[in-house]
């Protein structure tokens, strides 16, 4: 075996050690003791790496993950519930305010009057509320309508979040 | 037949926790293994690995089931472990009780198949220690390619690097390992 001056580089040696085909490199290794030694070292290294395994986590690992998910989901749901209740209360208050404005002195009051004309009790209530709310300036109507649109939008979003947040535990319970 | 990753992921995206638990059991070993090799300490590695799955659950809606699940999960793991190392503010080997070499040496020593062959156990322990001595990114590519048998393309995706860079790191990491083992007299 001779000792050529130009040795094989690491990528070529590693490719050979992995079983890659490189006739030129094999020919070189056959004549070069240094490269043959390096190739053998790489073969041993790859053999040893094949025996390295990932350590196994303990048996309760997966249960621990699921418990953490359940705990963090519960933490996530609580503030959503509070926000939902707040939004529902706001929406109800807004709806009541809007109804009062509509039955009282708002620009749509005549339509509302026609709708409840046949209902004596409701009509009496409407007249009463009209008197009561006559103090609300008509310019405030637009603001009330705007607020109501906002409230209704919030209500729909809150209901969506509520349904979604309740759906996971319900699905889990049923499965 | 076991359901595919894609099926389990789709079910998990619909809120099925049992499907997600099946994914946890399927991937707990590579996720935990990466944690042990990067973070070292058993308890922190366990905590970090569990946290990876918790993060995966809460971001499962962002996962595309048309793509492989493992790279997506291992990307979360790798980023989380790197953040922990950054927060820890220490470099590898500076904290005695979180030394990955020590942990892995113990793991290698405890394997029954290795116990049967003392010489082999010593060699494996030396290899684990040499692995622990590698820079983080070299250790990652060796672990992902040789231990977890992931193709270079997938590793590039996990590490967020071009495939050429991953190949270069792989060649250099193997050369460093070979030199370390030759120096220790484990190989020729």
Short mmCIF file of C-alpha atoms in Angstrom, two decimals:
data_model
loop_
_atom_site.label_atom_id
_atom_site.label_comp_id
_atom_site.label_asym_id
_atom_site.label_seq_id
_atom_site.Cartn_x
_atom_site.Cartn_y
_atom_site.Cartn_z
CA UNK A 1 0.00 0.00 0.00
CA UNK A 2 1.41 3.39 -1.01
CA UNK A 3 0.69 6.79 0.52
CA UNK A 4 -0.70 9.19 -2.09
CA UNK A 5 -0.28 12.86 -1.29
CA UNK A 6 -3.88 13.89 -2.11
CA UNK A 7 -6.12 12.23 0.44
CA UNK A 8 -9.88 11.81 0.18
CA UNK A 9 -11.87 14.53 1.86
CA UNK A 10 -14.34 13.81 4.67
CA UNK A 11 -17.52 13.94 2.54
CA UNK A 12 -16.15 11.28 0.17
CA UNK A 13 -14.96 9.09 3.02
CA UNK A 14 -18.31 9.42 4.77
CA UNK A 15 -20.19 8.58 1.59
CA UNK A 16 -18.08 5.44 1.22
CA UNK A 17 -18.61 4.52 4.87
CA UNK A 18 -22.37 4.83 4.39
CA UNK A 19 -22.16 2.38 1.49
CA UNK A 20 -22.17 4.93 -1.32
CA UNK A 21 -20.61 3.95 -4.62
CA UNK A 22 -17.45 5.78 -5.59
CA UNK A 23 -15.06 3.52 -7.56
CA UNK A 24 -12.38 6.22 -7.72
CA UNK A 25 -12.44 6.66 -3.96
CA UNK A 26 -12.33 2.90 -3.36
CA UNK A 27 -9.34 2.63 -5.63
CA UNK A 28 -7.63 5.37 -3.66
CA UNK A 29 -8.42 3.74 -0.32
CA UNK A 30 -6.91 0.49 -1.58
CA UNK A 31 -3.59 2.29 -2.02
CA UNK A 32 -3.67 4.73 0.89
CA UNK A 33 -3.25 3.50 4.48
CA UNK A 34 -4.27 6.85 5.99
CA UNK A 35 -7.56 7.02 4.08
CA UNK A 36 -8.23 3.33 4.73
CA UNK A 37 -7.83 4.01 8.45
CA UNK A 38 -10.11 7.05 8.30
CA UNK A 39 -12.70 5.05 6.36
CA UNK A 40 -12.62 2.29 8.97
CA UNK A 41 -13.03 4.88 11.74
CA UNK A 42 -16.07 6.31 9.97
CA UNK A 43 -17.55 2.82 9.55
CA UNK A 44 -17.14 2.22 13.27
CA UNK A 45 -18.64 5.60 14.04
CA UNK A 46 -21.70 4.96 11.87
CA UNK A 47 -22.10 1.54 13.46
CA UNK A 48 -22.00 3.11 16.91
CA UNK A 49 -24.45 5.85 15.87
CA UNK A 50 -26.85 3.16 14.68
CA UNK A 51 -26.92 1.85 18.24
CA UNK A 52 -27.74 5.24 19.78
CA UNK A 53 -31.39 5.48 20.73
CA UNK A 54 -33.63 8.20 22.03
CA UNK A 55 -34.29 7.75 25.75
CA UNK A 56 -37.82 6.68 26.60
CA UNK A 57 -39.85 9.10 28.74
CA UNK A 58 -41.60 7.69 31.81
CA UNK A 59 -44.91 5.85 31.48
CA UNK A 60 -46.96 8.81 32.77
CA UNK A 61 -45.59 11.25 30.20
CA UNK A 62 -48.58 11.28 27.84
CA UNK A 63 -51.07 11.47 30.73
CA UNK A 64 -49.10 14.41 32.06
CA UNK A 65 -49.36 16.19 28.71
CA UNK A 66 -53.12 15.67 28.56
CA UNK A 67 -53.55 16.84 32.15
CA UNK A 68 -51.63 20.02 31.35
CA UNK A 69 -53.77 20.60 28.27
CA UNK A 70 -56.95 20.13 30.34
CA UNK A 71 -55.67 22.52 33.01
CA UNK A 72 -54.65 25.19 30.51
CA UNK A 73 -57.95 24.85 28.63
CA UNK A 74 -59.86 25.47 31.88
CA UNK A 75 -57.81 28.59 32.54
CA UNK A 76 -58.58 29.78 29.03
CA UNK A 77 -62.33 29.21 29.37
CA UNK A 78 -62.83 31.13 32.64
CA UNK A 79 -62.08 34.65 31.35
CA UNK A 80 -64.06 33.90 28.20
CA UNK A 81 -67.10 33.06 30.34
CA UNK A 82 -66.77 36.33 32.26
CA UNK A 83 -66.48 38.30 29.05
CA UNK A 84 -69.46 36.49 27.57
CA UNK A 85 -71.66 37.26 30.56
CA UNK A 86 -70.63 40.91 30.45
CA UNK A 87 -71.36 41.16 26.76
CA UNK A 88 -74.74 39.46 27.14
CA UNK A 89 -75.71 41.89 29.90
CA UNK A 90 -74.56 44.82 27.78
CA UNK A 91 -76.45 43.55 24.78
CA UNK A 92 -79.64 43.10 26.81
CA UNK A 93 -79.32 46.59 28.23
CA UNK A 94 -78.72 47.97 24.75
CA UNK A 95 -81.72 46.12 23.38
CA UNK A 96 -83.94 47.51 26.10
CA UNK A 97 -82.64 51.03 25.45
CA UNK A 98 -83.22 50.65 21.74
CA UNK A 99 -86.78 49.38 22.30
CA UNK A 100 -87.52 52.31 24.57
CA UNK A 101 -86.19 54.75 22.03
CA UNK A 102 -88.13 53.10 19.21
CA UNK A 103 -91.42 53.12 21.11
CA UNK A 104 -90.83 56.59 22.41
CA UNK A 105 -89.76 59.46 20.21
CA UNK A 106 -87.38 57.97 17.69
CA UNK A 107 -87.65 58.39 13.93
CA UNK A 108 -89.07 54.88 13.57
CA UNK A 109 -91.69 55.40 16.26
CA UNK A 110 -94.60 55.57 13.77
CA UNK A 111 -93.71 52.13 12.36
CA UNK A 112 -93.43 50.77 15.85
CA UNK A 113 -96.76 52.34 16.73
CA UNK A 114 -98.48 50.66 13.79
CA UNK A 115 -96.96 47.33 14.79
CA UNK A 116 -98.35 47.46 18.28
CA UNK A 117 -101.57 49.34 17.48
CA UNK A 118 -103.81 46.31 17.87
CA UNK A 119 -102.35 45.34 21.19
CA UNK A 120 -104.15 47.52 23.71
CA UNK A 121 -101.89 46.76 26.63
CA UNK A 122 -98.72 47.22 24.65
CA UNK A 123 -100.12 50.37 23.11
CA UNK A 124 -100.77 51.82 26.55
CA UNK A 125 -97.22 50.93 27.51
CA UNK A 126 -95.94 52.58 24.34
CA UNK A 127 -97.79 55.82 25.13
CA UNK A 128 -96.48 55.72 28.67
CA UNK A 129 -92.91 55.09 27.51
CA UNK A 130 -93.29 57.77 24.84
CA UNK A 131 -94.12 60.28 27.55
CA UNK A 132 -91.31 58.95 29.69
CA UNK A 133 -88.71 59.12 26.93
CA UNK A 134 -89.76 62.39 25.42
CA UNK A 135 -86.92 63.87 27.37
CA UNK A 136 -84.40 62.02 25.19
CA UNK A 137 -83.29 64.41 22.48
CA UNK A 138 -83.98 63.07 18.99
CA UNK A 139 -80.32 63.57 18.01
CA UNK A 140 -79.36 60.91 20.51
CA UNK A 141 -81.23 58.33 18.43
CA UNK A 142 -78.39 57.74 15.99
CA UNK A 143 -75.97 57.16 18.82
CA UNK A 144 -78.36 54.69 20.41
CA UNK A 145 -78.75 52.80 17.10
CA UNK A 146 -74.98 52.72 16.65
CA UNK A 147 -74.48 51.44 20.18
CA UNK A 148 -77.09 48.78 19.58
CA UNK A 149 -75.41 47.54 16.40
CA UNK A 150 -72.20 47.32 18.40
CA UNK A 151 -73.91 45.43 21.20
CA UNK A 152 -75.59 42.98 18.86
CA UNK A 153 -72.30 42.29 17.07
CA UNK A 154 -70.58 41.72 20.41
CA UNK A 155 -73.39 39.44 21.50
CA UNK A 156 -73.08 37.27 18.41
CA UNK A 157 -69.30 37.04 18.81
CA UNK A 158 -69.61 36.23 22.50
CA UNK A 159 -72.13 33.50 21.81
CA UNK A 160 -69.81 32.05 19.18
CA UNK A 161 -66.90 31.99 21.65
CA UNK A 162 -69.09 30.50 24.33
CA UNK A 163 -70.29 27.69 22.09
CA UNK A 164 -66.73 27.00 20.94
CA UNK A 165 -65.27 26.98 24.45
CA UNK A 166 -68.01 24.68 25.70
CA UNK A 167 -67.77 22.38 22.73
CA UNK A 168 -64.37 20.86 23.63
CA UNK A 169 -65.23 19.65 27.14
CA UNK A 170 -68.61 18.44 25.87
CA UNK A 171 -66.97 16.48 23.08
CA UNK A 172 -64.49 15.01 25.51
CA UNK A 173 -67.23 13.97 27.89
CA UNK A 174 -69.22 12.31 25.12
CA UNK A 175 -66.23 10.43 23.67
CA UNK B 1 -54.41 -0.73 11.37
CA UNK B 2 -53.15 2.34 13.21
CA UNK B 3 -54.62 5.64 11.99
CA UNK B 4 -52.24 7.84 10.05
CA UNK B 5 -50.75 11.04 11.46
CA UNK B 6 -52.94 13.03 9.08
CA UNK B 7 -56.12 11.31 10.32
CA UNK B 8 -55.17 11.87 13.94
CA UNK B 9 -54.29 15.50 13.25
CA UNK B 10 -57.59 16.13 11.50
CA UNK B 11 -59.42 14.61 14.45
CA UNK B 12 -57.33 16.71 16.84
CA UNK B 13 -58.20 19.82 14.86
CA UNK B 14 -61.85 18.99 15.48
CA UNK B 15 -61.10 18.93 19.20
CA UNK B 16 -60.59 15.19 19.68
CA UNK B 17 -58.17 14.93 22.58
CA UNK B 18 -57.88 11.17 22.36
CA UNK B 19 -56.57 11.49 18.82
CA UNK B 20 -54.04 14.02 20.05
CA UNK B 21 -53.01 11.73 22.90
CA UNK B 22 -52.29 9.04 20.30
CA UNK B 23 -50.01 11.52 18.56
CA UNK B 24 -48.30 12.28 21.87
CA UNK B 25 -47.60 8.60 22.43
CA UNK B 26 -46.36 8.23 18.88
CA UNK B 27 -43.91 11.14 19.08
CA UNK B 28 -43.04 11.42 22.77
CA UNK B 29 -39.75 9.61 22.33
CA UNK B 30 -38.14 11.82 19.63
CA UNK B 31 -39.44 14.99 21.30
CA UNK B 32 -38.16 13.88 24.71
CA UNK B 33 -34.91 12.60 23.18
CA UNK B 34 -34.20 15.96 21.58
CA UNK B 35 -34.94 17.66 24.91
CA UNK B 36 -32.56 15.41 26.82
CA UNK B 37 -29.77 15.96 24.33
CA UNK B 38 -30.20 19.72 24.18
CA UNK B 39 -31.27 20.55 27.73
CA UNK B 40 -29.73 17.70 29.65
CA UNK B 41 -31.44 17.64 33.02
CA UNK B 42 -34.10 14.92 33.22
CA UNK B 43 -36.81 16.96 34.92
CA UNK B 44 -36.38 20.05 32.78
CA UNK B 45 -36.22 17.91 29.65
CA UNK B 46 -39.47 16.19 30.64
CA UNK B 47 -41.16 19.50 31.39
CA UNK B 48 -39.95 21.03 28.13
CA UNK B 49 -41.02 18.01 26.09
CA UNK B 50 -44.50 18.09 27.64
CA UNK B 51 -44.72 21.82 26.99
CA UNK B 52 -43.99 21.17 23.31
CA UNK B 53 -47.07 18.96 23.05
CA UNK B 54 -49.19 21.49 24.93
CA UNK B 55 -48.08 24.17 22.46
CA UNK B 56 -48.79 21.81 19.57
CA UNK B 57 -52.33 21.22 20.88
CA UNK B 58 -53.11 24.91 21.16
CA UNK B 59 -51.73 25.64 17.69
CA UNK B 60 -52.99 22.50 15.95
CA UNK B 61 -55.37 24.66 13.86
CA UNK B 62 -52.32 26.12 12.13
CA UNK B 63 -50.98 22.71 11.11
CA UNK B 64 -51.55 21.66 7.50
CA UNK B 65 -52.46 17.93 7.49
CA UNK B 66 -51.27 17.69 3.88
CA UNK B 67 -47.71 18.03 5.20
CA UNK B 68 -45.75 15.67 7.44
CA UNK B 69 -46.52 16.04 11.14
CA UNK B 70 -43.08 15.17 12.55
CA UNK B 71 -41.16 18.15 11.11
CA UNK B 72 -43.90 20.52 12.27
CA UNK B 73 -43.78 19.09 15.79
CA UNK B 74 -39.99 18.93 15.94
CA UNK B 75 -39.75 22.53 14.77
CA UNK B 76 -41.88 23.55 17.76
CA UNK B 77 -39.66 21.40 19.98
CA UNK B 78 -36.41 22.73 18.65
CA UNK B 79 -37.55 26.38 18.94
CA UNK B 80 -38.83 25.83 22.46
CA UNK B 81 -35.61 24.17 23.62
CA UNK B 82 -33.50 26.89 22.05
CA UNK B 83 -35.59 29.54 23.83
CA UNK B 84 -35.04 27.72 27.10
CA UNK B 85 -31.31 27.58 26.53
CA UNK B 86 -31.31 31.29 25.73
CA UNK B 87 -33.35 32.07 28.84
CA UNK B 88 -31.13 29.89 30.91
CA UNK B 89 -28.32 32.11 29.71
CA UNK B 90 -25.76 29.41 30.05
CA UNK B 91 -23.67 27.66 27.53
CA UNK B 92 -23.56 23.90 27.26
CA UNK B 93 -21.64 22.25 30.08
CA UNK B 94 -21.66 25.23 32.42
CA UNK B 95 -24.32 23.88 34.75
CA UNK B 96 -23.29 20.71 36.46
CA UNK B 97 -26.79 19.33 37.14
CA UNK B 98 -27.95 19.85 33.57
CA UNK B 99 -25.11 18.20 31.77
CA UNK B 100 -26.46 16.30 28.75
CA UNK B 101 -23.34 14.16 28.55
CA UNK B 102 -23.91 12.91 32.08
CA UNK B 103 -27.59 12.22 31.45
CA UNK B 104 -26.92 10.38 28.22
CA UNK B 105 -24.00 8.48 29.69
CA UNK B 106 -26.44 7.25 32.32
CA UNK B 107 -29.03 6.37 29.68
CA UNK B 108 -26.43 4.43 27.70
CA UNK B 109 -25.21 2.64 30.81
CA UNK B 110 -28.76 1.67 31.81
CA UNK B 111 -29.70 0.05 28.51
CA UNK B 112 -29.96 -3.74 29.07
CA UNK B 113 -28.48 -4.61 25.67
CA UNK B 114 -25.46 -2.50 26.48
CA UNK B 115 -25.09 -3.97 29.95
CA UNK B 116 -24.57 -7.32 28.26
CA UNK B 117 -21.45 -6.05 26.58
CA UNK B 118 -19.27 -3.92 28.80
CA UNK B 119 -16.85 -2.93 26.09
CA UNK B 120 -19.69 -1.88 23.86
CA UNK B 121 -21.23 0.11 26.73
CA UNK B 122 -17.99 1.96 27.25
CA UNK B 123 -17.82 2.74 23.55
CA UNK B 124 -21.42 3.94 23.53
CA UNK B 125 -20.80 6.04 26.63
CA UNK B 126 -17.77 7.59 24.95
CA UNK B 127 -19.87 8.31 21.87
CA UNK B 128 -22.62 9.91 23.96
CA UNK B 129 -20.04 12.08 25.69
CA UNK B 130 -18.50 13.04 22.36
CA UNK B 131 -22.00 13.91 21.13
CA UNK B 132 -22.48 16.09 24.18
CA UNK B 133 -19.26 17.91 23.38
CA UNK B 134 -20.45 18.92 19.92
CA UNK B 135 -21.81 22.41 19.30
CA UNK B 136 -25.60 22.51 19.50
CA UNK B 137 -26.33 22.65 15.77
CA UNK B 138 -23.97 19.74 15.06
CA UNK B 139 -25.60 17.72 17.83
CA UNK B 140 -29.03 18.48 16.36
CA UNK B 141 -28.16 17.27 12.87
CA UNK B 142 -26.49 14.09 14.16
CA UNK B 143 -29.44 13.32 16.39
CA UNK B 144 -32.06 14.04 13.76
CA UNK B 145 -30.26 12.20 10.96
CA UNK B 146 -28.62 9.22 12.65
CA UNK B 147 -30.77 8.60 15.72
CA UNK B 148 -34.18 9.70 14.45
CA UNK B 149 -33.38 8.76 10.85
CA UNK B 150 -34.83 11.90 9.31
CA UNK B 151 -33.88 12.83 5.75
CA UNK B 152 -31.77 15.94 5.17
CA UNK B 153 -34.69 17.73 3.52
CA UNK B 154 -36.80 17.30 6.63
CA UNK B 155 -33.95 18.37 8.93
CA UNK B 156 -33.51 21.52 6.82
CA UNK B 157 -37.20 22.26 7.36
CA UNK B 158 -36.94 21.69 11.11
CA UNK B 159 -33.84 23.83 11.52
CA UNK B 160 -34.98 26.46 9.02
CA UNK B 161 -31.72 26.16 7.07
CA UNK B 162 -30.88 25.28 3.44
CA UNK B 163 -30.21 21.62 2.74
CA UNK B 164 -26.65 22.44 1.71
CA UNK B 165 -25.97 23.96 5.12
CA UNK B 166 -27.41 20.91 6.85
CA UNK B 167 -25.20 18.62 4.75
CA UNK B 168 -22.13 20.69 5.62
CA UNK B 169 -22.98 20.56 9.33
CA UNK B 170 -23.54 16.82 9.06
CA UNK B 171 -20.14 16.21 7.43
CA UNK B 172 -18.37 18.40 9.97
CA UNK B 173 -20.21 16.90 12.92
CA UNK B 174 -19.31 13.36 11.84
CA UNK B 175 -15.69 14.37 11.29
CA UNK B 176 -15.58 15.95 14.76
CA UNK B 177 -17.12 12.83 16.29
CA UNK B 178 -14.70 10.54 14.48
CA UNK B 179 -11.72 12.62 15.62
CA UNK B 180 -13.01 12.66 19.21
CA UNK B 181 -13.46 8.89 19.26
CA UNK B 182 -10.08 8.27 17.63
CA UNK B 183 -8.53 10.51 20.25
CA UNK B 184 -10.23 8.52 23.02
CA UNK B 185 -9.04 5.31 21.43
CA UNK B 186 -12.58 4.05 20.81
CA UNK B 187 -12.04 3.73 17.08
CA UNK B 188 -8.85 3.32 15.13
#
